[in-house]
Amino acid sequence: AIREVLIPLPPVAEQLRIVNEIDNKLSYIKEISKDCGKISELIGVAKSKILELAISGKLVPQDPNDEPAIELLKRINPGFKPCDNSHYENLPFEVPDGWCWATLGSIGKWQSGATPSRMRKDYYGGDIPWLKTGDLNDWYITDIPEYITQQALNETSVKLNPAGSILIAMYGATIGKIGILTMPATTNQACCACISHNGIEQMYLFYYLLSHKEEFVRQGGGGAQPNISKEKIVETLIPIPPLSEQLRIIKAIEAIFNKIDNITAELS
């Protein structure tokens, strides 16, 4: 059957020209593929720069009519004390008027997870999602492959985090990775969860943690098992804009990221 296949046969000289042209085109494609890899790296850098501008007050203009962040935080928590220069000598950078510094622990409730004993088969295979740091994807968590039972939740130190909780990995190769729960779920001890937050939009907190990932990695450096503790997380400083500006920042980040993701999709 193969011997009977018809083949269009050009003159020998043209065959050589065709082969040379194909080789040239394939070399161009190879170079383009390399450039696409470089572009992907640049896209990652661009996103990091956008987040840096956002959390330093340089992505969107300030509105003097916005209620200062400190007034909102004091109204929610009358005992709130901002982290100004009278409390901290070396704040990371200057923030615009109307912003204030706070610790993550002062604006949110944080808790870590646990691993039920693997020796207890009755602790696994239930209907309660149990997340490990490898399940974190720096975005919304919609799939958690492992489950524990109600008995494990009742008898161990594992805690159920509500939907909307923001998670951050504290140990190992995944240190600094984050995610947002779309369903109630438990986690192992390598995860820390912010289960509630006051005076700060969920996505602003998410984008701040994303922007701070390299610093978390740096803090966790050293030793065979790099790690950051819950104590380090809650003591981390966060710049807080007025609530209205937080919403403008979120909208601006998402608009820019959508454009970047569309470019990335076209390159794949």
Coordinates of C-alpha atoms in Angstrom, one line a residue:
A1 CA 0.0 0.0 0.0
I2 CA 2.9 2.4 0.8
R3 CA 4.6 1.6 -2.5
E4 CA 1.4 2.7 -4.3
V5 CA 1.1 6.1 -2.6
L6 CA 1.5 9.0 -5.0
I7 CA 4.1 11.6 -4.3
P8 CA 4.5 14.9 -6.1
L9 CA 8.1 14.9 -7.3
P10 CA 9.9 18.2 -8.2
P11 CA 13.1 18.4 -10.1
V12 CA 16.2 17.5 -8.0
A13 CA 17.4 21.2 -7.9
E14 CA 14.0 22.3 -6.6
Q15 CA 14.0 19.4 -4.0
L16 CA 17.2 20.9 -2.7
R17 CA 15.7 24.4 -2.6
I18 CA 12.7 23.1 -0.7
V19 CA 14.8 21.3 1.8
N20 CA 16.9 24.4 2.4
E21 CA 13.8 26.5 2.9
I22 CA 12.3 24.1 5.3
D23 CA 15.5 24.0 7.3
N24 CA 15.5 27.8 7.4
K25 CA 11.9 28.0 8.6
L26 CA 12.5 25.4 11.3
S27 CA 15.4 27.4 12.6
Y28 CA 13.2 30.5 12.8
I29 CA 10.6 28.4 14.7
K30 CA 13.3 27.2 17.1
E31 CA 14.4 30.8 17.8
I32 CA 10.8 31.9 18.3
S33 CA 10.3 29.2 20.8
K34 CA 13.3 30.4 22.7
D35 CA 11.9 34.0 22.6
C36 CA 8.5 32.7 23.9
G37 CA 10.3 31.3 26.9
K38 CA 12.0 34.7 27.5
I39 CA 8.6 36.4 27.1
S40 CA 7.1 34.1 29.7
E41 CA 9.8 35.1 32.1
L42 CA 9.2 38.7 31.4
I43 CA 5.5 38.2 32.1
G44 CA 6.3 36.9 35.5
V45 CA 8.5 39.9 36.2
A46 CA 5.8 42.2 34.9
K47 CA 3.2 40.8 37.3
S48 CA 5.6 41.1 40.2
K49 CA 6.2 44.7 39.3
I50 CA 2.5 45.4 39.1
L51 CA 2.0 44.0 42.6
E52 CA 4.9 46.0 43.9
L53 CA 3.4 49.2 42.5
A54 CA 0.0 48.3 43.9
I55 CA 1.0 47.7 47.5
S56 CA 3.2 50.8 47.6
G57 CA 0.4 53.1 46.5
K58 CA 1.7 53.8 43.0
L59 CA -0.7 51.8 40.8
V60 CA -3.8 53.9 41.2
P61 CA -4.3 57.6 42.2
Q62 CA -5.2 58.5 45.8
D63 CA -8.5 60.2 46.5
P64 CA -8.3 62.7 49.4
N65 CA -12.0 62.1 50.1
D66 CA -11.4 58.5 51.0
E67 CA -11.7 57.7 54.7
P68 CA -8.2 57.1 56.1
A69 CA -7.5 53.4 56.7
I70 CA -6.7 54.0 60.4
E71 CA -10.1 55.4 61.0
L72 CA -11.8 52.3 59.6
L73 CA -9.5 50.0 61.6
K74 CA -10.1 51.9 64.8
R75 CA -13.9 51.8 64.3
I76 CA -13.7 48.0 63.8
N77 CA -11.3 47.5 66.6
P78 CA -11.1 50.5 69.1
G79 CA -7.9 49.1 70.5
F80 CA -6.1 49.0 67.2
K81 CA -2.7 50.6 67.2
P82 CA -1.0 51.4 63.8
C83 CA 2.6 50.4 63.2
D84 CA 4.1 53.9 62.7
N85 CA 7.6 55.1 63.2
S86 CA 7.0 55.4 67.0
H87 CA 6.6 51.7 67.2
Y88 CA 8.9 50.5 64.4
E89 CA 12.2 52.2 63.4
N90 CA 12.5 50.6 60.0
L91 CA 9.2 50.4 58.1
P92 CA 9.7 48.9 54.7
F93 CA 8.8 52.0 52.7
E94 CA 6.8 55.2 52.8
V95 CA 3.1 54.9 52.2
P96 CA 0.7 57.6 50.9
D97 CA -1.4 59.8 53.1
G98 CA -4.5 57.9 54.3
W99 CA -2.6 54.6 54.4
C100 CA -1.3 52.9 57.5
W101 CA 0.9 50.0 58.5
A102 CA -0.4 47.1 60.5
T103 CA 0.7 43.5 61.3
L104 CA -1.1 40.6 59.6
G105 CA -2.0 39.4 63.1
S106 CA -3.8 42.7 63.9
I107 CA -6.1 42.6 60.9
G108 CA -6.8 38.8 60.7
K109 CA -7.3 35.6 62.7
W110 CA -4.7 33.0 61.7
Q111 CA -4.6 29.3 62.5
S112 CA -2.5 26.4 61.4
G113 CA -3.6 22.8 60.6
A114 CA -2.6 19.3 61.5
T115 CA -2.3 15.8 60.1
P116 CA -4.5 13.1 61.6
S117 CA -2.6 9.9 62.3
R118 CA -2.1 7.8 59.2
M119 CA -2.4 4.8 61.4
R120 CA -6.1 5.5 61.9
K121 CA -7.9 4.4 58.7
D122 CA -11.1 5.7 60.2
Y123 CA -9.7 9.2 60.0
Y124 CA -9.4 9.2 56.2
G125 CA -11.8 8.8 53.3
G126 CA -14.6 10.9 54.7
D127 CA -16.3 14.0 53.2
I128 CA -14.2 16.8 54.7
P129 CA -11.5 18.2 52.3
W130 CA -8.0 18.0 53.8
L131 CA -5.5 20.2 51.9
K132 CA -1.7 19.8 51.7
T133 CA 0.6 22.5 50.6
G134 CA 1.1 20.9 47.2
D135 CA -2.6 21.6 46.5
L136 CA -2.0 25.4 46.7
N137 CA -2.0 27.1 43.3
D138 CA -1.7 30.9 44.0
W139 CA -5.3 31.3 43.1
Y140 CA -8.7 29.9 44.1
I141 CA -8.7 26.3 45.4
T142 CA -11.4 24.3 43.6
D143 CA -10.1 20.8 43.9
I144 CA -8.7 19.1 47.0
P145 CA -8.0 15.4 46.3
E146 CA -7.8 14.0 49.9
Y147 CA -10.6 13.9 52.5
I148 CA -10.8 13.1 56.3
T149 CA -13.7 12.1 58.4
Q150 CA -15.8 13.9 61.0
Q151 CA -14.2 11.7 63.6
A152 CA -10.8 13.0 62.7
L153 CA -12.0 16.5 63.0
N154 CA -13.6 15.8 66.4
E155 CA -10.6 13.9 67.9
T156 CA -7.5 15.6 66.5
S157 CA -6.2 19.2 66.5
V158 CA -7.1 19.6 62.8
K159 CA -9.3 22.7 62.2
L160 CA -12.0 23.4 59.7
N161 CA -11.4 26.7 57.8
P162 CA -14.4 28.4 56.2
A163 CA -14.8 29.1 52.5
G164 CA -12.9 32.3 51.6
S165 CA -10.0 31.6 54.0
I166 CA -6.6 32.6 52.6
L167 CA -4.0 29.9 53.0
I168 CA -0.2 30.2 52.9
A169 CA 2.4 27.4 52.9
M170 CA 5.0 27.5 55.7
Y171 CA 7.4 24.6 55.0
G172 CA 9.5 23.1 52.3
A173 CA 9.6 23.6 48.6
T174 CA 6.1 25.2 48.5
I175 CA 6.9 27.9 51.1
G176 CA 5.1 31.1 50.3
K177 CA 2.5 29.6 48.0
I178 CA -1.0 30.7 48.7
G179 CA -4.6 30.0 47.8
I180 CA -8.2 30.9 48.5
L181 CA -10.6 28.3 49.7
T182 CA -13.8 28.0 47.7
M183 CA -15.2 25.4 50.1
P184 CA -14.8 24.7 53.9
A185 CA -11.6 22.6 54.3
T186 CA -9.0 21.5 56.7
T187 CA -5.2 21.6 56.1
N188 CA -2.1 19.9 57.3
Q189 CA 0.3 21.6 59.7
A190 CA 2.4 23.1 56.9
C191 CA -0.4 25.5 56.1
C192 CA -1.5 28.7 57.9
A193 CA -5.0 30.0 57.2
C194 CA -6.4 33.5 57.6
I195 CA -10.0 32.6 58.4
S196 CA -11.3 36.2 59.0
H197 CA -10.0 39.7 58.4
N198 CA -11.1 43.2 59.4
G199 CA -10.8 46.4 57.4
I200 CA -9.2 44.8 54.5
E201 CA -10.6 43.3 51.3
Q202 CA -9.9 39.6 50.7
M203 CA -8.3 40.1 47.3
Y204 CA -6.1 43.0 48.6
L205 CA -4.8 40.6 51.3
F206 CA -4.3 37.9 48.7
Y207 CA -2.4 40.1 46.3
Y208 CA -0.3 41.5 49.2
L209 CA 0.7 37.9 50.2
L210 CA 1.4 37.1 46.6
S211 CA 3.7 40.2 46.3
H212 CA 5.5 39.2 49.6
K213 CA 6.3 35.6 48.5
E214 CA 10.0 36.1 47.8
E215 CA 10.4 37.7 51.2
F216 CA 8.7 34.8 52.9
V217 CA 11.0 32.4 51.0
R218 CA 14.0 34.5 52.2
Q219 CA 12.8 34.4 55.8
G220 CA 12.4 30.7 55.6
G221 CA 15.9 30.1 54.2
G222 CA 18.5 28.0 55.9
G223 CA 18.4 24.5 57.1
A224 CA 17.4 21.3 55.3
Q225 CA 13.7 22.2 55.6
P226 CA 13.1 25.9 55.0
N227 CA 10.1 27.2 57.0
I228 CA 8.3 30.2 58.2
S229 CA 6.3 30.0 61.4
K230 CA 2.8 31.2 62.1
E231 CA 4.5 33.7 64.5
K232 CA 6.5 35.2 61.6
I233 CA 3.4 35.5 59.5
V234 CA 1.3 37.3 62.0
E235 CA 4.2 39.7 62.8
T236 CA 4.6 40.6 59.1
L237 CA 3.8 44.2 58.3
I238 CA 1.2 45.1 55.6
P239 CA 0.5 48.5 54.2
I240 CA -3.2 49.2 54.3
P241 CA -4.9 51.7 52.0
P242 CA -8.3 53.2 52.6
L243 CA -11.1 50.7 51.8
S244 CA -12.2 52.5 48.6
E245 CA -8.6 52.5 47.3
Q246 CA -8.3 48.8 48.1
L247 CA -11.2 48.2 45.7
R248 CA -9.6 50.4 43.0
I249 CA -6.3 48.6 43.4
I250 CA -7.9 45.2 43.1
K251 CA -9.8 46.3 39.9
A252 CA -6.6 47.7 38.4
I253 CA -4.5 44.6 39.1
E254 CA -7.2 42.3 37.7
A255 CA -7.6 44.3 34.5
I256 CA -3.8 44.3 33.9
F257 CA -3.4 40.6 34.8
N258 CA -6.2 39.7 32.4
K259 CA -4.4 41.4 29.5
I260 CA -1.2 39.7 30.5
D261 CA -2.9 36.3 30.7
N262 CA -4.4 36.8 27.2
I263 CA -0.9 37.5 25.8
T264 CA 0.3 34.4 27.5
A265 CA -2.5 32.3 26.1
E266 CA -1.7 33.5 22.6
L267 CA 1.9 32.4 23.0
S268 CA 1.0 28.9 24.1

